Amino acid sequence: MLPILLALLVAAPAAPSSPASLAVRGPIDSLPAALRRIETSSPSARDRAEAAEWLGRYHYARGEYREALDAFATAAARMSPQRKGEALYWSGLSWLGLRNPVSARAALEVVATSASPRRDAARLGIAQAWDMAGRPDRARDALEPLVTRGVQGAGDVGASALELYATLSQRLGHPRDADRARARLTAQYPQSMESAVVAAVAAMPDAPAREAGPVGLEAGAFSSNSRARALAQRAVRAGFEGARVVQHGTGGSARYAVLLGSYPDEREAREAQARAQRELGITARIGNPK
């Protein structure tokens, strides 16, 4: 595979004595242009394909999913059949980022039925796509093979599969299956982020009794409205579609938080709380919706 270091070296600023260096801010800023130069001018077809793939990964990491899809499509068209699955896998993840579960499944199902080393990760992505489409039953079915036989050589995939299976099982009324999946998660992947989230949720004190009705989930307490807006935008991209900024207090004592959403009951709010910890790295508070 084309080393990312090669592109970084190509993208590095020129020596200070060169006027060209004035137009270059640094290696990371110049990385896309460097990869495009390799993609369009390298004499090696393999290098051109891999440069397109790395360009796609660059855009994906920045949340630029449309640009990532274009790059992965270019990479897939140039790759050998043995490596095409890699570009298709990343295309599927990009479609998930765009909240398009149908297109995500179409790409990931090809990878899941191939000999690609990404096939188990693709099955996890298919389950996430079904869940995104509002079909938790199909999502749970998609995870069954991974949960039953385990995942070979991919701890992050195994941990994510067990955590999602537990969440879906709880939601669908299979608490024993959920408990077994969580027990396996903490036993097999004790150092994983998913295991830490499960432990943190289990350690939370039971919420005081409250009247039935909607439950809000709120995160952050910023003095800056712009920082709260940035978190709200991250939350929307992560799937908390109703996330919005709320203000507490006025004047110099004003504080800004992000209401991630309103949920019909405590159980669904707890699930969303765990998802916020997992996907956003934040601890959200449960309370009354604003």
C-alpha positions as CSV (number, residue, x, y, z in Angstrom):
1,M,0.0,0.0,0.0
2,L,1.2,3.5,-0.7
3,P,2.7,4.8,2.5
4,I,1.0,7.8,3.9
5,L,4.4,9.1,4.8
6,L,5.3,9.4,1.1
7,A,2.4,11.8,0.6
8,L,3.3,13.7,3.7
9,L,6.9,14.1,2.4
10,V,5.6,15.2,-1.0
11,A,3.3,17.7,0.7
12,A,6.0,19.1,3.0
13,P,6.6,22.8,2.6
14,A,9.5,23.9,0.5
15,A,12.7,25.3,2.1
16,P,12.2,28.7,3.6
17,S,14.4,30.2,0.9
18,S,11.9,29.2,-1.8
19,P,9.1,31.6,-2.6
20,A,6.8,28.6,-3.1
21,S,7.0,27.9,0.7
22,L,5.0,31.1,1.4
23,A,1.9,29.5,-0.2
24,V,2.1,26.3,1.9
25,R,0.9,26.2,5.4
26,G,2.1,22.7,6.3
27,P,2.1,19.0,5.4
28,I,-1.4,18.2,6.6
29,D,-2.9,21.2,4.8
30,S,-1.1,20.2,1.6
31,L,-1.9,16.5,1.9
32,P,-4.9,16.5,-0.5
33,A,-3.0,18.3,-3.3
34,A,-0.1,15.9,-2.8
35,L,-2.3,12.8,-3.1
36,R,-4.0,14.3,-6.2
37,R,-0.7,14.7,-7.8
38,I,0.2,11.1,-7.2
39,E,-3.3,10.1,-8.4
40,T,-3.0,11.9,-11.7
41,S,0.7,11.7,-12.5
42,S,2.2,8.6,-11.0
43,P,3.4,6.1,-13.6
44,S,2.3,3.3,-11.3
45,A,-1.4,2.3,-11.6
46,R,-1.3,0.9,-8.2
47,D,0.0,4.1,-6.7
48,R,-2.7,6.1,-8.4
49,A,-5.4,3.8,-7.0
50,E,-4.0,3.9,-3.5
51,A,-3.5,7.7,-3.6
52,A,-7.3,8.0,-4.4
53,E,-8.0,5.6,-1.5
54,W,-5.9,7.7,1.0
55,L,-7.6,10.9,-0.3
56,G,-10.9,9.3,0.5
57,R,-9.8,8.4,4.0
58,Y,-8.6,12.0,4.5
59,H,-12.0,13.4,3.6
60,Y,-13.8,10.7,5.6
61,A,-11.7,11.6,8.7
62,R,-12.8,15.2,8.3
63,G,-16.5,14.3,7.9
64,E,-16.4,15.3,4.2
65,Y,-18.4,12.3,3.1
66,R,-19.4,13.4,-0.4
67,E,-15.8,14.1,-1.3
68,A,-14.8,10.8,0.3
69,L,-17.3,8.9,-1.8
70,D,-15.9,10.5,-5.0
71,A,-12.3,9.5,-4.1
72,F,-13.3,5.9,-3.1
73,A,-15.2,5.5,-6.4
74,T,-12.1,6.5,-8.2
75,A,-10.0,4.1,-6.2
76,A,-12.5,1.2,-6.7
77,A,-12.4,1.7,-10.5
78,R,-8.6,1.4,-10.5
79,M,-8.0,-1.3,-8.0
80,S,-7.5,-5.0,-8.6
81,P,-10.5,-7.2,-7.9
82,Q,-8.7,-8.5,-4.8
83,R,-8.5,-5.0,-3.3
84,K,-11.7,-3.5,-4.5
85,G,-13.4,-4.5,-1.3
86,E,-11.4,-2.0,0.7
87,A,-12.7,1.0,-1.3
88,L,-16.2,-0.4,-1.2
89,Y,-16.0,-0.8,2.6
90,W,-15.0,2.8,3.0
91,S,-17.7,3.9,0.6
92,G,-20.3,2.1,2.8
93,L,-19.0,3.9,5.9
94,S,-19.2,7.2,4.0
95,W,-22.9,6.5,3.1
96,L,-23.5,5.8,6.8
97,G,-21.9,9.2,7.5
98,L,-24.4,10.8,5.0
99,R,-27.3,9.0,6.8
100,N,-28.1,6.9,3.7
101,P,-28.6,3.4,5.0
102,V,-29.8,1.9,1.7
103,S,-26.7,2.9,-0.3
104,A,-24.5,1.9,2.7
105,R,-26.0,-1.6,2.7
106,A,-25.6,-1.9,-1.0
107,A,-21.8,-1.3,-0.7
108,L,-21.2,-3.2,2.5
109,E,-23.1,-6.3,1.4
110,V,-20.7,-6.8,-1.4
111,V,-17.8,-6.7,1.0
112,A,-19.6,-8.9,3.6
113,T,-20.1,-11.8,1.1
114,S,-16.5,-11.6,-0.3
115,A,-13.2,-12.9,1.0
116,S,-12.1,-9.4,2.1
117,P,-10.5,-9.1,5.5
118,R,-13.1,-6.3,6.1
119,R,-16.1,-8.7,5.8
120,D,-16.8,-8.8,9.5
121,A,-16.5,-5.1,9.8
122,A,-18.9,-4.8,6.8
123,R,-21.4,-7.0,8.6
124,L,-21.3,-4.6,11.6
125,G,-21.8,-1.7,9.2
126,I,-24.9,-3.5,7.7
127,A,-26.3,-3.8,11.2
128,Q,-25.7,-0.1,11.8
129,A,-27.4,0.7,8.5
130,W,-30.5,-1.4,9.4
131,D,-30.7,0.3,12.8
132,M,-30.4,3.7,11.1
133,A,-33.3,2.8,8.9
134,G,-35.5,2.1,11.9
135,R,-35.3,-1.7,11.6
136,P,-33.6,-2.8,14.9
137,D,-34.9,-6.4,14.3
138,R,-33.0,-6.7,11.0
139,A,-30.0,-5.0,12.7
140,R,-30.0,-7.6,15.4
141,D,-30.3,-10.4,12.9
142,A,-27.4,-9.1,11.0
143,L,-25.2,-9.2,14.1
144,E,-26.2,-12.8,15.1
145,P,-23.3,-14.4,13.1
146,L,-20.8,-12.1,14.6
147,V,-22.1,-12.6,18.2
148,T,-22.5,-16.4,17.8
149,R,-19.0,-17.2,16.3
150,G,-17.1,-14.2,17.4
151,V,-14.9,-11.9,15.3
152,Q,-11.4,-13.1,14.3
153,G,-8.5,-10.7,14.7
154,A,-10.5,-7.5,15.0
155,G,-11.1,-6.5,18.6
156,D,-12.7,-3.2,17.8
157,V,-15.3,-4.8,15.6
158,G,-16.0,-7.5,18.1
159,A,-16.5,-5.0,20.9
160,S,-18.7,-2.8,18.8
161,A,-20.8,-5.8,17.6
162,L,-21.5,-6.9,21.2
163,E,-22.3,-3.5,22.4
164,L,-24.7,-2.8,19.6
165,Y,-26.3,-6.3,20.0
166,A,-26.8,-5.6,23.7
167,T,-28.5,-2.3,23.0
168,L,-30.7,-3.8,20.3
169,S,-31.6,-6.8,22.4
170,Q,-32.6,-4.5,25.3
171,R,-34.7,-2.4,23.0
172,L,-36.5,-5.4,21.4
173,G,-37.4,-6.9,24.8
174,H,-34.6,-9.5,25.2
175,P,-32.9,-8.4,28.4
176,R,-31.2,-11.7,29.1
177,D,-29.5,-11.6,25.7
178,A,-28.5,-8.1,26.4
179,D,-27.0,-9.0,29.7
180,R,-25.1,-11.9,28.2
181,A,-23.7,-9.7,25.5
182,R,-22.5,-7.1,28.0
183,A,-20.9,-9.8,30.1
184,R,-19.0,-11.1,27.1
185,L,-18.0,-7.6,26.1
186,T,-16.5,-6.8,29.5
187,A,-14.8,-10.2,29.7
188,Q,-13.4,-10.4,26.2
189,Y,-12.7,-6.7,25.5
190,P,-12.0,-5.1,29.0
191,Q,-9.9,-2.3,27.5
192,S,-12.3,-1.3,24.8
193,M,-14.2,2.0,24.8
194,E,-17.5,0.1,24.6
195,S,-16.6,-1.8,27.8
196,A,-15.9,1.4,29.5
197,V,-19.2,2.9,28.4
198,V,-21.1,-0.2,29.7
199,A,-19.3,0.0,33.0
200,A,-20.0,3.8,33.3
201,V,-23.7,3.3,32.6
202,A,-24.0,0.4,35.1
203,A,-22.3,2.6,37.7
204,M,-24.8,5.5,37.3
205,P,-27.2,5.8,40.2
206,D,-30.7,5.1,39.5
207,A,-32.6,8.2,38.5
208,P,-35.1,9.6,41.0
209,A,-38.7,8.8,40.4
210,R,-40.2,11.2,37.9
211,E,-43.5,11.7,36.2
212,A,-44.1,9.8,33.0
213,G,-43.4,11.8,29.9
214,P,-40.6,12.9,27.6
215,V,-37.0,12.8,28.9
216,G,-34.4,15.2,27.7
217,L,-30.7,14.6,27.2
218,E,-28.4,17.5,27.7
219,A,-24.6,17.9,27.3
220,G,-22.1,20.7,28.0
221,A,-22.1,23.9,30.0
222,F,-20.2,26.4,27.9
223,S,-19.8,30.1,28.5
224,S,-19.4,30.5,24.7
225,N,-22.4,30.0,22.4
226,S,-20.0,29.2,19.5
227,R,-18.5,26.2,21.4
228,A,-22.0,24.9,22.1
229,R,-23.0,25.3,18.5
230,A,-19.8,23.3,17.5
231,L,-20.9,20.5,19.8
232,A,-24.5,20.6,18.4
233,Q,-23.1,20.3,14.8
234,R,-21.0,17.3,15.8
235,A,-24.0,15.7,17.5
236,V,-26.2,16.2,14.3
237,R,-23.5,14.5,12.2
238,A,-23.4,11.6,14.7
239,G,-27.2,11.1,14.3
240,F,-28.7,13.2,17.0
241,E,-30.7,15.0,14.4
242,G,-32.7,17.3,16.8
243,A,-29.6,18.5,18.7
244,R,-29.8,22.3,19.4
245,V,-28.3,24.9,21.7
246,V,-30.2,25.9,24.8
247,Q,-29.3,28.9,27.0
248,H,-29.4,28.9,30.8
249,G,-29.3,32.3,32.5
250,T,-28.8,35.7,31.0
251,G,-26.1,38.3,30.7
252,G,-22.6,37.5,32.0
253,S,-23.8,34.4,33.9
254,A,-25.3,32.9,30.8
255,R,-24.3,29.3,30.1
256,Y,-25.0,27.3,26.9
257,A,-25.7,23.6,26.7
258,V,-26.7,21.2,23.9
259,L,-30.0,19.4,24.1
260,L,-29.2,16.2,22.2
261,G,-32.9,15.2,22.0
262,S,-36.1,14.3,23.7
263,Y,-37.0,10.7,24.3
264,P,-40.3,9.0,25.3
265,D,-39.0,7.3,28.4
266,E,-36.0,6.8,30.6
267,R,-34.8,3.6,28.9
268,E,-34.4,5.2,25.5
269,A,-32.7,8.2,27.1
270,R,-30.2,5.9,28.7
271,E,-29.5,4.2,25.4
272,A,-28.9,7.6,23.8
273,Q,-26.7,8.6,26.7
274,A,-24.5,5.6,26.1
275,R,-24.4,6.4,22.4
276,A,-23.3,10.0,23.1
277,Q,-20.5,8.7,25.3
278,R,-19.4,6.2,22.6
279,E,-19.7,8.4,19.5
280,L,-19.1,11.9,20.8
281,G,-16.9,11.2,23.9
282,I,-19.2,13.2,26.2
283,T,-21.2,12.5,29.3
284,A,-24.8,13.7,28.8
285,R,-27.3,14.5,31.6
286,I,-30.8,13.1,31.8
287,G,-33.5,15.6,32.7
288,N,-36.7,17.3,31.6
289,P,-36.8,18.4,27.9
290,K,-36.5,22.1,27.3
